Coordinates of N, CA and C in Angstrom, one line a residue:
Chain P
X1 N -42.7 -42.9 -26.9 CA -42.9 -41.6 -27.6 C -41.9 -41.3 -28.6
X2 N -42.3 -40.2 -29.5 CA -41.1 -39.4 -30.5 C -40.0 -39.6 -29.8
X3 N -39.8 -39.1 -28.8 CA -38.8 -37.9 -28.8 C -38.4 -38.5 -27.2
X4 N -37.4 -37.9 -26.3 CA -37.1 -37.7 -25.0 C -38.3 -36.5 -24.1
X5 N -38.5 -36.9 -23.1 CA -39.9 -36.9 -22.4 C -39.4 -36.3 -21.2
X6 N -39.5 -35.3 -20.8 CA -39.5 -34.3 -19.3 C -40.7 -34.0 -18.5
X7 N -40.5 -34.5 -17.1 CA -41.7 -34.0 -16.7 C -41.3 -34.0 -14.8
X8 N -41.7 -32.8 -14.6 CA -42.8 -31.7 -14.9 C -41.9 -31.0 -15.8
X9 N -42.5 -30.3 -16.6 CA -42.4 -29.1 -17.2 C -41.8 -27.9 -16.5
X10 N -42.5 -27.3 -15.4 CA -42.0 -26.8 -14.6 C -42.5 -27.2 -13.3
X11 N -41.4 -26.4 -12.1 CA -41.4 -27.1 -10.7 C -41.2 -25.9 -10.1
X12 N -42.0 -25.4 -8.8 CA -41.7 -24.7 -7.9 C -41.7 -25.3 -6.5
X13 N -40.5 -25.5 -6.1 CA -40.0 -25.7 -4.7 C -39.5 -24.6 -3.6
X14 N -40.1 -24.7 -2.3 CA -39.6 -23.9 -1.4 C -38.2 -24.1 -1.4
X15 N -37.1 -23.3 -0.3 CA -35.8 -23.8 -0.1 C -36.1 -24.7 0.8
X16 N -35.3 -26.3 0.8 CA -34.7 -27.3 1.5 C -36.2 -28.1 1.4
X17 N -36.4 -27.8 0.5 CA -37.5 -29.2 -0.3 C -37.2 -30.1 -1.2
X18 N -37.3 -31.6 -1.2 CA -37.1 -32.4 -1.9 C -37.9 -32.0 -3.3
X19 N -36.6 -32.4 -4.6 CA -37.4 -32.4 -5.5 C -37.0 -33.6 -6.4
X20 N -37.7 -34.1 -7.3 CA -37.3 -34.9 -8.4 C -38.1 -35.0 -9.9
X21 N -37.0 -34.7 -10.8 CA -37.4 -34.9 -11.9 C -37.2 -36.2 -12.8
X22 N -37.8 -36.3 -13.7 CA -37.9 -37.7 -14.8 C -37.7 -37.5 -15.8
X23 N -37.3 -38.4 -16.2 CA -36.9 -38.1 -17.8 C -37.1 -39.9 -18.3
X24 N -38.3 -39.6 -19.3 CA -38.0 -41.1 -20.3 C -37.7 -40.8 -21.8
X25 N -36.2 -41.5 -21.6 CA -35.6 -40.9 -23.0 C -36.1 -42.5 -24.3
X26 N -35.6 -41.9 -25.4 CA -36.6 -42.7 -26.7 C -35.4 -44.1 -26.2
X27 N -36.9 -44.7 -26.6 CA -36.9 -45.9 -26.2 C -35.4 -46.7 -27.0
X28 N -34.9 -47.4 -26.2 CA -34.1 -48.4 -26.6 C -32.7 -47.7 -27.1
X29 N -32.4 -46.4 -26.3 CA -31.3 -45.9 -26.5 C -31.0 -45.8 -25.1
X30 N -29.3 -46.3 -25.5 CA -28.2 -46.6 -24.5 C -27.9 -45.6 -23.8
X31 N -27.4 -44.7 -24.2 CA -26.7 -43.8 -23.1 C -28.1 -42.6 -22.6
X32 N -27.7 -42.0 -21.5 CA -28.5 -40.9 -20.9 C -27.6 -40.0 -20.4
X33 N -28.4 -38.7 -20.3 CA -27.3 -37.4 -20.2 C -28.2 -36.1 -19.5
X34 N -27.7 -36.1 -18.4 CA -28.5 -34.8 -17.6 C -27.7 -33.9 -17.2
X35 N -28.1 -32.6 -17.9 CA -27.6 -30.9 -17.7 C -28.7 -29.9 -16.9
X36 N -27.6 -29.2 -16.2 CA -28.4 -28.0 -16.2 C -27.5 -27.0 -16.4
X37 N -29.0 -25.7 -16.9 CA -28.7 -24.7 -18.0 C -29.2 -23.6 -16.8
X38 N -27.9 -22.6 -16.8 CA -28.4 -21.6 -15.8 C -28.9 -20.4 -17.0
X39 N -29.7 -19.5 -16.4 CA -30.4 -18.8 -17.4 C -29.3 -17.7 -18.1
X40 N -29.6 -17.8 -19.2 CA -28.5 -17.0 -20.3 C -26.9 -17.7 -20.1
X41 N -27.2 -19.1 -19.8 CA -26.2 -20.0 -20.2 C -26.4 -21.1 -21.1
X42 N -24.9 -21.9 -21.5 CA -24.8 -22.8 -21.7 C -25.5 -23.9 -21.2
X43 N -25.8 -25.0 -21.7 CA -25.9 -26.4 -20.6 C -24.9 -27.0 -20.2
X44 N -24.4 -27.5 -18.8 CA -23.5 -27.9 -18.0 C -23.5 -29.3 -17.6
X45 N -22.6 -30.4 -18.0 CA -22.6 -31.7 -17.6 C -23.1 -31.8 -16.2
X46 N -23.7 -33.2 -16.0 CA -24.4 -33.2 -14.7 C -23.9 -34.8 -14.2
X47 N -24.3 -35.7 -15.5 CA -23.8 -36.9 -15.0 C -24.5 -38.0 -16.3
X48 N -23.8 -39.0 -16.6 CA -24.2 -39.7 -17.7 C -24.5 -41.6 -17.3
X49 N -25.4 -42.2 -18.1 CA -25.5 -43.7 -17.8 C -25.3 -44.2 -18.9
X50 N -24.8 -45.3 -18.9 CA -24.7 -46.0 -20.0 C -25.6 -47.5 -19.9
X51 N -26.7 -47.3 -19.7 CA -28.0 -48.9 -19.6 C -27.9 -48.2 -18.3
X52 N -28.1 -49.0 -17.1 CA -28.4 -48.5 -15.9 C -27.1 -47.9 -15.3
X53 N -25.8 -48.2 -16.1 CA -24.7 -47.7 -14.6 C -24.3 -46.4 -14.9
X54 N -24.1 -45.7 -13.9 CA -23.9 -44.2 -14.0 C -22.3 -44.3 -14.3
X55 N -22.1 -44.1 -15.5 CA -20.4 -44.5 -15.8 C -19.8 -43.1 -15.4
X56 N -20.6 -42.1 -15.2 CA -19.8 -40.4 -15.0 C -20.8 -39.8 -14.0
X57 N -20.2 -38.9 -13.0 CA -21.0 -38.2 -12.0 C -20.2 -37.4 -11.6
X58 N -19.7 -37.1 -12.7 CA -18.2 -35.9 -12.3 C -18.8 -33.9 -11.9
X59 N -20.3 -33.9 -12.5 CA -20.6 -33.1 -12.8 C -21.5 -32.3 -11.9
X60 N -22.1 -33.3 -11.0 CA -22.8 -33.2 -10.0 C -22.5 -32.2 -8.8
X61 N -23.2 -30.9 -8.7 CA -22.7 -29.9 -7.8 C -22.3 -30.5 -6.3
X62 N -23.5 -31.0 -6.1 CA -23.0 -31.8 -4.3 C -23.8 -33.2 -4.0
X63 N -23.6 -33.1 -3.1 CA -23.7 -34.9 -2.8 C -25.3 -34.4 -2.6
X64 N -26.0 -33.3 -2.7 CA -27.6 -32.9 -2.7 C -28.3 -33.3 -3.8
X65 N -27.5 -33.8 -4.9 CA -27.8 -34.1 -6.0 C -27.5 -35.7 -5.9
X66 N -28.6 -36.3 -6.9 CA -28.4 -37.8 -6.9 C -29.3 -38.2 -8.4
X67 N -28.7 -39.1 -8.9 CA -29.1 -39.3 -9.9 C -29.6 -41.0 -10.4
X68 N -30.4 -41.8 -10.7 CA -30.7 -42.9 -11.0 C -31.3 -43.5 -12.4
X69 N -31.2 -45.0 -12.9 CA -31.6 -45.2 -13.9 C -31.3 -46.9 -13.8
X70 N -32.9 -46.9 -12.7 CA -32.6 -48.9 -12.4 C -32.7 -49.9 -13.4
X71 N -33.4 -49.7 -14.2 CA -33.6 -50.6 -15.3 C -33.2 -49.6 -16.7
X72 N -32.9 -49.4 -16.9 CA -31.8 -48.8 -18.2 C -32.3 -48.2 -19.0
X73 N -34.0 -47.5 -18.6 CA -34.7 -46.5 -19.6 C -34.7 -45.5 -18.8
X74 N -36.1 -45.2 -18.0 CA -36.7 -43.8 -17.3 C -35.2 -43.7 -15.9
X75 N -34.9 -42.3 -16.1 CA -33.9 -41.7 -15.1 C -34.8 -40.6 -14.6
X76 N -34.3 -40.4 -13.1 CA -35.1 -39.9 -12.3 C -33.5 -39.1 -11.3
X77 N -33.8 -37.8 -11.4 CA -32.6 -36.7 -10.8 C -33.1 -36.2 -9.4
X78 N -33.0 -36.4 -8.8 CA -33.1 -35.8 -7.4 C -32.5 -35.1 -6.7
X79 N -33.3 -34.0 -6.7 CA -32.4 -33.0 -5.7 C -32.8 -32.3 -4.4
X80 N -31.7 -32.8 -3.2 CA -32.5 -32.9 -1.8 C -31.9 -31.4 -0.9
X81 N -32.9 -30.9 0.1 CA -32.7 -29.8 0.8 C -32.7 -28.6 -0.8
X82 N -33.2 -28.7 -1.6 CA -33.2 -27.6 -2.3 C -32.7 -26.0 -1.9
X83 N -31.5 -25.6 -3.1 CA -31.3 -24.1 -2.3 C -31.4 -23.3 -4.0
X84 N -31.3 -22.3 -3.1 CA -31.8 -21.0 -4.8 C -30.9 -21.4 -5.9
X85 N -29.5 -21.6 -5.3 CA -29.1 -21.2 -6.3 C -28.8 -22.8 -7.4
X86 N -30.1 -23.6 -7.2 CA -30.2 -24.7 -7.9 C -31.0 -24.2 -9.1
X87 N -31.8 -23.4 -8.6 CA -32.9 -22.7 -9.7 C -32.0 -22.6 -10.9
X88 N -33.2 -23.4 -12.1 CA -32.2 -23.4 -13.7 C -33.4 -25.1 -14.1
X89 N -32.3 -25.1 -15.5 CA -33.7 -25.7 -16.5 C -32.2 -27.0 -16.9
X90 N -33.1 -28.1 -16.1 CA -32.3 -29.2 -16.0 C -33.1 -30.1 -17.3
X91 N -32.3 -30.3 -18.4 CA -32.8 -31.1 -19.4 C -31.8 -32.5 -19.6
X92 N -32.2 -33.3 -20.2 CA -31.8 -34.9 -20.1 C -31.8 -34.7 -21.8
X93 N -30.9 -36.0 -21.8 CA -30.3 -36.0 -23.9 C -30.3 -37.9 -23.7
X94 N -30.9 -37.9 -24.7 CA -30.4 -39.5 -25.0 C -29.8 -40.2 -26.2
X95 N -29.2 -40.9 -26.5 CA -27.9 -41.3 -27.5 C -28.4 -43.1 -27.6
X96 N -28.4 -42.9 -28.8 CA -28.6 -45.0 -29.3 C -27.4 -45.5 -29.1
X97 N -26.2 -44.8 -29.1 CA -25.4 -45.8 -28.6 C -24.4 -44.8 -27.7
X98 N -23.1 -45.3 -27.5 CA -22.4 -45.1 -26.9 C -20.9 -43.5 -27.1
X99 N -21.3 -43.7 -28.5 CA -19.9 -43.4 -29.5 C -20.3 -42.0 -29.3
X100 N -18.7 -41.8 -29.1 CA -18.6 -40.3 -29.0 C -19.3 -39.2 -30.0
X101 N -19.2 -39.5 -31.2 CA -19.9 -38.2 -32.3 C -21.5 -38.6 -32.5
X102 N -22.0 -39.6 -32.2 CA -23.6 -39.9 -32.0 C -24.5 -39.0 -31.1
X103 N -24.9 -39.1 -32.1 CA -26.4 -37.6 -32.5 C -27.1 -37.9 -30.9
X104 N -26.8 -36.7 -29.7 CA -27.7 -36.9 -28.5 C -28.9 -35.7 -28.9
X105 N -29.9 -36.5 -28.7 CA -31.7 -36.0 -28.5 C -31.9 -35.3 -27.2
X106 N -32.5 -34.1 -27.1 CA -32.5 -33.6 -26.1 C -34.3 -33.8 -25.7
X107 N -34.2 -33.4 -24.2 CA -35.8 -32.9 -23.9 C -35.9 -31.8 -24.0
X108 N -37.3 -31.5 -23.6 CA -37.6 -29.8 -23.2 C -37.1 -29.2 -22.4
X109 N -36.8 -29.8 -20.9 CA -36.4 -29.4 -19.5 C -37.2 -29.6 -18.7
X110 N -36.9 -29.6 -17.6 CA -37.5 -28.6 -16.6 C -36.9 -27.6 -16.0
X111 N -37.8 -26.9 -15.8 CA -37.8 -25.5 -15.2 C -38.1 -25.7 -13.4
X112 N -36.9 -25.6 -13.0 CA -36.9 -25.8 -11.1 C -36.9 -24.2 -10.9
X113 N -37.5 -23.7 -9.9 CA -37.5 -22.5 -9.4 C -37.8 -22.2 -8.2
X114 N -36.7 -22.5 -7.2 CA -36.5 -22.1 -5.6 C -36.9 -21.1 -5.0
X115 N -37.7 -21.1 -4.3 CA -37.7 -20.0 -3.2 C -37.6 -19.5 -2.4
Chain C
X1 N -8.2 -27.2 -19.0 CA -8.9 -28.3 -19.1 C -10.0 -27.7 -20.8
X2 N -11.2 -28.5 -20.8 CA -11.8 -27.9 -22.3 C -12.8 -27.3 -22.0
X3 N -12.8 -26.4 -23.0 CA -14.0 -25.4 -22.6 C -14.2 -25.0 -24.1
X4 N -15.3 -24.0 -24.4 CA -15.9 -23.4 -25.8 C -16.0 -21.9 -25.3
X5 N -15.6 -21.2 -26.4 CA -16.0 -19.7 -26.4 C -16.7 -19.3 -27.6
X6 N -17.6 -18.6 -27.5 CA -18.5 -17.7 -28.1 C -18.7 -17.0 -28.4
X7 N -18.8 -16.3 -29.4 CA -19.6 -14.5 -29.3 C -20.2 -14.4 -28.8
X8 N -20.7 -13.2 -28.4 CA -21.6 -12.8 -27.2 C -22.7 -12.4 -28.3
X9 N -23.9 -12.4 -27.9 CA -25.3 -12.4 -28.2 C -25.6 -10.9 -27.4
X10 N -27.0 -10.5 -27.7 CA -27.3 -10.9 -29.0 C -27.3 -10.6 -30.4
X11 N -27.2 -11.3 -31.4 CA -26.8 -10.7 -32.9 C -28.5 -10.3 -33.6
X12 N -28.4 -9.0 -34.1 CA -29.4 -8.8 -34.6 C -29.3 -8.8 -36.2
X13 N -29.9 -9.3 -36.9 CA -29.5 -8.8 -38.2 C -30.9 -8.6 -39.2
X14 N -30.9 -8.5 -40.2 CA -32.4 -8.1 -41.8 C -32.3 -9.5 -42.3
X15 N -33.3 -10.0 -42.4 CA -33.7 -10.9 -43.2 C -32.3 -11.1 -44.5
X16 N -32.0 -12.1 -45.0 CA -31.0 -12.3 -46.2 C -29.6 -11.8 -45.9
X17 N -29.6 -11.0 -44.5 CA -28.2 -11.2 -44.2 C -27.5 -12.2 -44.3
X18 N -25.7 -12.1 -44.2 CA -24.7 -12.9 -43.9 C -24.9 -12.8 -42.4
X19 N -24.5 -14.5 -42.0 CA -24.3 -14.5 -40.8 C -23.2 -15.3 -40.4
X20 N -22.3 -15.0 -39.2 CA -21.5 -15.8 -38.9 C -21.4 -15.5 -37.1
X21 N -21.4 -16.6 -36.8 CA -21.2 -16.9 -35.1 C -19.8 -17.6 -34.7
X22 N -18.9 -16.4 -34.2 CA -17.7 -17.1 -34.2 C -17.5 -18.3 -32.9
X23 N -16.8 -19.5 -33.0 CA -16.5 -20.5 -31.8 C -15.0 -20.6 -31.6
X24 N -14.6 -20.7 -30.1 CA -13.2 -21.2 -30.5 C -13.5 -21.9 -29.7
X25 N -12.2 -23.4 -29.5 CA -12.0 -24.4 -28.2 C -11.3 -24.3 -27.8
X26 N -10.8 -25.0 -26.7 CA -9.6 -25.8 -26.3 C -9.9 -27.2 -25.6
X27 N -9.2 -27.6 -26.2 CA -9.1 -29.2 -25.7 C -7.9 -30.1 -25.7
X28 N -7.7 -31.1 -25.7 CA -6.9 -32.1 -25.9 C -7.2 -32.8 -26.5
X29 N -6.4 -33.5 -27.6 CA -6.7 -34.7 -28.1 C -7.9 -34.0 -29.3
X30 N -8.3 -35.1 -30.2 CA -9.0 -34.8 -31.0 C -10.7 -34.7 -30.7
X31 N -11.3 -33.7 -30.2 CA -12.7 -34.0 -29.9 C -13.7 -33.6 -31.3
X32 N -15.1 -34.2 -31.0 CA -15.8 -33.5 -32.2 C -16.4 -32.4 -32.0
X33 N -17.0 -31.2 -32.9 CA -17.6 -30.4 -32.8 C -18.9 -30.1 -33.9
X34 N -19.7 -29.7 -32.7 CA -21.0 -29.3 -33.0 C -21.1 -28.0 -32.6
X35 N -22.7 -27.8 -33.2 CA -23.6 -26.3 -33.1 C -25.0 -27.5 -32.8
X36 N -25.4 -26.7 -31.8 CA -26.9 -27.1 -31.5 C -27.8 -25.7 -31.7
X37 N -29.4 -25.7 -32.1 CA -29.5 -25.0 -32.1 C -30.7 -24.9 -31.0
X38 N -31.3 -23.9 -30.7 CA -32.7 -23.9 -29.7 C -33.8 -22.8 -29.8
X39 N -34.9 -23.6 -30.5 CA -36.1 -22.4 -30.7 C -36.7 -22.4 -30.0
X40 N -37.3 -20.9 -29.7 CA -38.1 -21.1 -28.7 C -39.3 -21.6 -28.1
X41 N -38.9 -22.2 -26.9 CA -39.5 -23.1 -26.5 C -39.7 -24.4 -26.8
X42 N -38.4 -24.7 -27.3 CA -37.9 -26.1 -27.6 C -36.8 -26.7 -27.2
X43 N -37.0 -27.8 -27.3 CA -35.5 -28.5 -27.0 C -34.5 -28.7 -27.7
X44 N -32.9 -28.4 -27.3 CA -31.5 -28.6 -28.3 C -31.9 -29.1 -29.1
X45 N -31.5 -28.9 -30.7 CA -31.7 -30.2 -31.7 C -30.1 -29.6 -32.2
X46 N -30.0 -31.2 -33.0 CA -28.5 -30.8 -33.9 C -28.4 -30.3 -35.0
X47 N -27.8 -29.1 -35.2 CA -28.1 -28.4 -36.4 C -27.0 -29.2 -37.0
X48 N -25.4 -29.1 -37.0 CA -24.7 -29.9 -37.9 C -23.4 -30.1 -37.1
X49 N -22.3 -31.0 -37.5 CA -21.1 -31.6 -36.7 C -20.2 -31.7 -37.6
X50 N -18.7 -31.8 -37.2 CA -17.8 -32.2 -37.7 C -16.6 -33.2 -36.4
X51 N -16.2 -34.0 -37.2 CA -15.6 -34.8 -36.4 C -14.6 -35.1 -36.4
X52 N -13.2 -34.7 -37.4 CA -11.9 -34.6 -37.6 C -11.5 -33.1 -38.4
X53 N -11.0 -32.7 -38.4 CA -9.4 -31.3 -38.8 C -10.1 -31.4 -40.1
X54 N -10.3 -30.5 -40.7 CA -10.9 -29.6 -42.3 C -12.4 -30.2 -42.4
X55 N -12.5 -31.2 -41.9 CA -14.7 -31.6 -42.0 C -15.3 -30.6 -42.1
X56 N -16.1 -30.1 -42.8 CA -17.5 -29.0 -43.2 C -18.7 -29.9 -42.9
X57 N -19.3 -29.5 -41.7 CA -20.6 -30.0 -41.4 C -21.2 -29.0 -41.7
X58 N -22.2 -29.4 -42.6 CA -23.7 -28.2 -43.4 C -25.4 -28.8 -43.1
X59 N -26.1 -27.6 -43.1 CA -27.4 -28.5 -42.6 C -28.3 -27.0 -42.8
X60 N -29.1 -27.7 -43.7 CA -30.3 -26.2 -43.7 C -29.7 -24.5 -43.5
X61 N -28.3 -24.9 -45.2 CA -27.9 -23.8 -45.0 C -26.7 -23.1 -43.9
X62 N -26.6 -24.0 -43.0 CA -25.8 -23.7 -42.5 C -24.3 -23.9 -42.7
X63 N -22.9 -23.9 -42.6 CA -22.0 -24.6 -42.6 C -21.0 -24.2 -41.3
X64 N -20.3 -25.0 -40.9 CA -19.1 -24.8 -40.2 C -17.8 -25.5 -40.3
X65 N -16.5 -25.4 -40.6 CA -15.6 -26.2 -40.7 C -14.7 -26.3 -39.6
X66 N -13.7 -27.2 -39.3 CA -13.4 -27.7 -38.3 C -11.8 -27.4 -38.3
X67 N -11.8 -26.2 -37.8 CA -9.8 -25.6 -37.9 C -9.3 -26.0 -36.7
X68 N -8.2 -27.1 -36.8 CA -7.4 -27.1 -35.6 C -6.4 -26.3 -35.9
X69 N -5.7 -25.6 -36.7 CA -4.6 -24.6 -36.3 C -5.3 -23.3 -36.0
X70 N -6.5 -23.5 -36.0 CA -7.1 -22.1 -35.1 C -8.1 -22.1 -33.7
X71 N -8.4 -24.2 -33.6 CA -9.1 -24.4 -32.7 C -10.6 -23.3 -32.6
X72 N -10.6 -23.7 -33.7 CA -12.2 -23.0 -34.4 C -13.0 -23.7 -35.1
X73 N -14.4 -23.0 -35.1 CA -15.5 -23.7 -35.8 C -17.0 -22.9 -36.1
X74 N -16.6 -21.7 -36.3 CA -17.5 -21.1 -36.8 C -18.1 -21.3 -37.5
X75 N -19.9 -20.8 -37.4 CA -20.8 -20.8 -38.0 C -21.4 -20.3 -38.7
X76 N -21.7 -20.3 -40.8 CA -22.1 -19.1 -41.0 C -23.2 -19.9 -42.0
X77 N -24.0 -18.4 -42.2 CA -25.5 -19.2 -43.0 C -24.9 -17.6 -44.5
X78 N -25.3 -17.8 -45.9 CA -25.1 -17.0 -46.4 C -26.3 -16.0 -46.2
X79 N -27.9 -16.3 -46.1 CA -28.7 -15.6 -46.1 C -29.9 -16.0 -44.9
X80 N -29.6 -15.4 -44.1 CA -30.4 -16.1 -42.8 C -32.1 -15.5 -43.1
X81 N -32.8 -16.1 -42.5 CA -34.7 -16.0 -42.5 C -34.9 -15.6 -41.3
X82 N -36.2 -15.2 -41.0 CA -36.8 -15.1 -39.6 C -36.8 -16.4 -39.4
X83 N -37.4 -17.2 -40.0 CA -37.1 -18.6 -38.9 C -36.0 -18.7 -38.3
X84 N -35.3 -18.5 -38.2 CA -33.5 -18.7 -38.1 C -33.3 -18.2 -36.7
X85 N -33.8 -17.4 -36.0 CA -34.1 -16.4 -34.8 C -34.2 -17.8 -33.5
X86 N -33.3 -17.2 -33.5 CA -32.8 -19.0 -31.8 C -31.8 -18.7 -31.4
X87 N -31.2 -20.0 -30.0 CA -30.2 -19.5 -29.7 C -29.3 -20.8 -30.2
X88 N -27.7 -20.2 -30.7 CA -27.1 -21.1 -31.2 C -25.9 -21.9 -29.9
X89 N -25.8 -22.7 -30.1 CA -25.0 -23.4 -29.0 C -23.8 -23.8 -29.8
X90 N -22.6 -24.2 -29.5 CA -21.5 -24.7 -29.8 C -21.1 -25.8 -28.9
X91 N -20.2 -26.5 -29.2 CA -20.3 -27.7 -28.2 C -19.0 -28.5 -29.0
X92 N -18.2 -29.5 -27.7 CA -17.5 -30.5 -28.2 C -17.4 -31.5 -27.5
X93 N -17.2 -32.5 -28.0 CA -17.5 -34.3 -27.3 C -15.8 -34.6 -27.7
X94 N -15.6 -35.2 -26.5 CA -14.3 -36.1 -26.5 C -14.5 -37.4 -26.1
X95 N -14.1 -38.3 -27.3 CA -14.8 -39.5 -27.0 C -14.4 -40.5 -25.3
X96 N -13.2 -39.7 -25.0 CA -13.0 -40.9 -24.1 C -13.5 -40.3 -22.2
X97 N -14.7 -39.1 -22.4 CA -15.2 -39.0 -21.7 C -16.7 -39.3 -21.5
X98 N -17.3 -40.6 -22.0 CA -18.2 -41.2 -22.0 C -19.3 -40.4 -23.1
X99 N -19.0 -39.3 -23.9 CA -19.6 -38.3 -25.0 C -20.1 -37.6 -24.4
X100 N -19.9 -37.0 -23.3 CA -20.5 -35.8 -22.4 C -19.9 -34.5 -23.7
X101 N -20.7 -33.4 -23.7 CA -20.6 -32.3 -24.4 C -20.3 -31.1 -23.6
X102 N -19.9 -30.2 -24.0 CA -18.9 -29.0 -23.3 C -19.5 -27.8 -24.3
X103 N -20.5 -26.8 -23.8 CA -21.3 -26.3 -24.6 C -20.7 -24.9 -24.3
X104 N -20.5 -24.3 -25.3 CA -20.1 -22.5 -25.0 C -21.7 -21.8 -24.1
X105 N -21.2 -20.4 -24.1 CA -22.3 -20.1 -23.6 C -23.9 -19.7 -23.9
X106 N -23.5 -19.9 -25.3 CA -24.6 -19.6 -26.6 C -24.9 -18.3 -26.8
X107 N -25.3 -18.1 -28.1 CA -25.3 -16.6 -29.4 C -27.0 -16.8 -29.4
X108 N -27.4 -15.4 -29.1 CA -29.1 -15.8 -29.3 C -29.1 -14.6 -31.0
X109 N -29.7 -15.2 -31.5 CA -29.7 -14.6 -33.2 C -31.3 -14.1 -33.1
X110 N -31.4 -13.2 -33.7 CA -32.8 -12.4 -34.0 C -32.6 -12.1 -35.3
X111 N -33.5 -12.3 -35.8 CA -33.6 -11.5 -37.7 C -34.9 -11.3 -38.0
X112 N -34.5 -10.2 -38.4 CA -36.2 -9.0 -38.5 C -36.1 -8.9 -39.8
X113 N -37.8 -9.2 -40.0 CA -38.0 -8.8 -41.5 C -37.8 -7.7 -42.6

């Protein structure tokens, strides 16, 4: 596609329900980058890949959070036992290369909303 | 550690106003800075960047320059549009943390005709 690819769109999960989101970012770009944005916030590092290896996961709230990217395109964020205060709009950015000042593409998000 | 501050939102202004969204940092070392912007119901796009001390990144009217003796990077447009009505993000990448970005808390802009 254009652009970096989110899906679902939106997600409603009970509390302490498995969820996972996806993201296929534009093709044939190196790095990947997944935030979440709490409402009337900023976006907040989550954890970054560079081809498949997760070079950063500094960002990740708890070990309930897991993140993957086996073959070095589509990343897929999982977040297990869901609790409220995960509720927020987790969007993914992707970068052609590596270098710090290179232009990251964002998605739309998703929209997770615990209950 | 590094972080971005913001004006607080929201800014309302008239059509052909001046606009300016103040940012400050702190960081270490030389990072770059951006403005992202976000319409509604869309995804961040890059409005414009600067990447070393006095750089003016400009883009659709916009500009911002890059003060390290004030660790600033404000954002101004001379005459903003209703299109313009989004929320603005600030943000800085230090290269030697794999280009992860450090986003203030964002300025939501409104401009009435």
């Amino acid at each position: 596609g254009a652009g970096v690819s989110q899906s679902p769109r939106y997600k409603v999960a009970k509390r302490g329900q498995d969820v996972a989101l996806r993201c296929d970012p534009i093709s044939g770009h190196v790095s990947l980058f997944w935030y979440q944005q709490a409402l009337g916030q900023g976006p907040e590092f989550l954890t970054y890949f560079q081809n498949e290896a997760q070079l950063d996961k500094s960002g990740l709230p708890s070990d309930r959070f897991f993140a993957e990217r086996p073959e070095g395109s589509v990343s897929t964020l999982k977040i297990q036992r869901t609790q409220q205060e995960d509720s927020a709009v987790y969007l993914c950015a992707s970068s052609l290369a590596a270098e710090h000042n290179e232009k990251l593409f964002f998605g739309s998000g998703t929209q997770l909303s615990v209950l | 550690g590094n972080s971005v501050t913001q004006m607080e939102g929201p800014v309302t202004l008239s059509e052909e106003a001046f606009l300016t969204i103040n940012c400050t940092y702190t960081a270490t070392g030389y990072p770059s800075l951006f403005w992202y912007v976000q319409y509604p119901g869309e995804g961040l796009q890059l409005l414009l960047k600067a990447t070393k001390a006095d750089d003016k990144g400009s883009n659709k009217g916009f500009e911002a320059t890059y003060r390290k003796e004030t660790t600033s990077f404000h954002l101004e447009k001379g005459s903003v549009q209703v299109s313009d009505s989004a929320v603005y993000f600030c943000a800085l990448r230090r290269g030697n943390q794999g280009g992860k970005l450090i986003f203030g808390q964002g300025t939501e802009l409104s401009v009435k005709p």
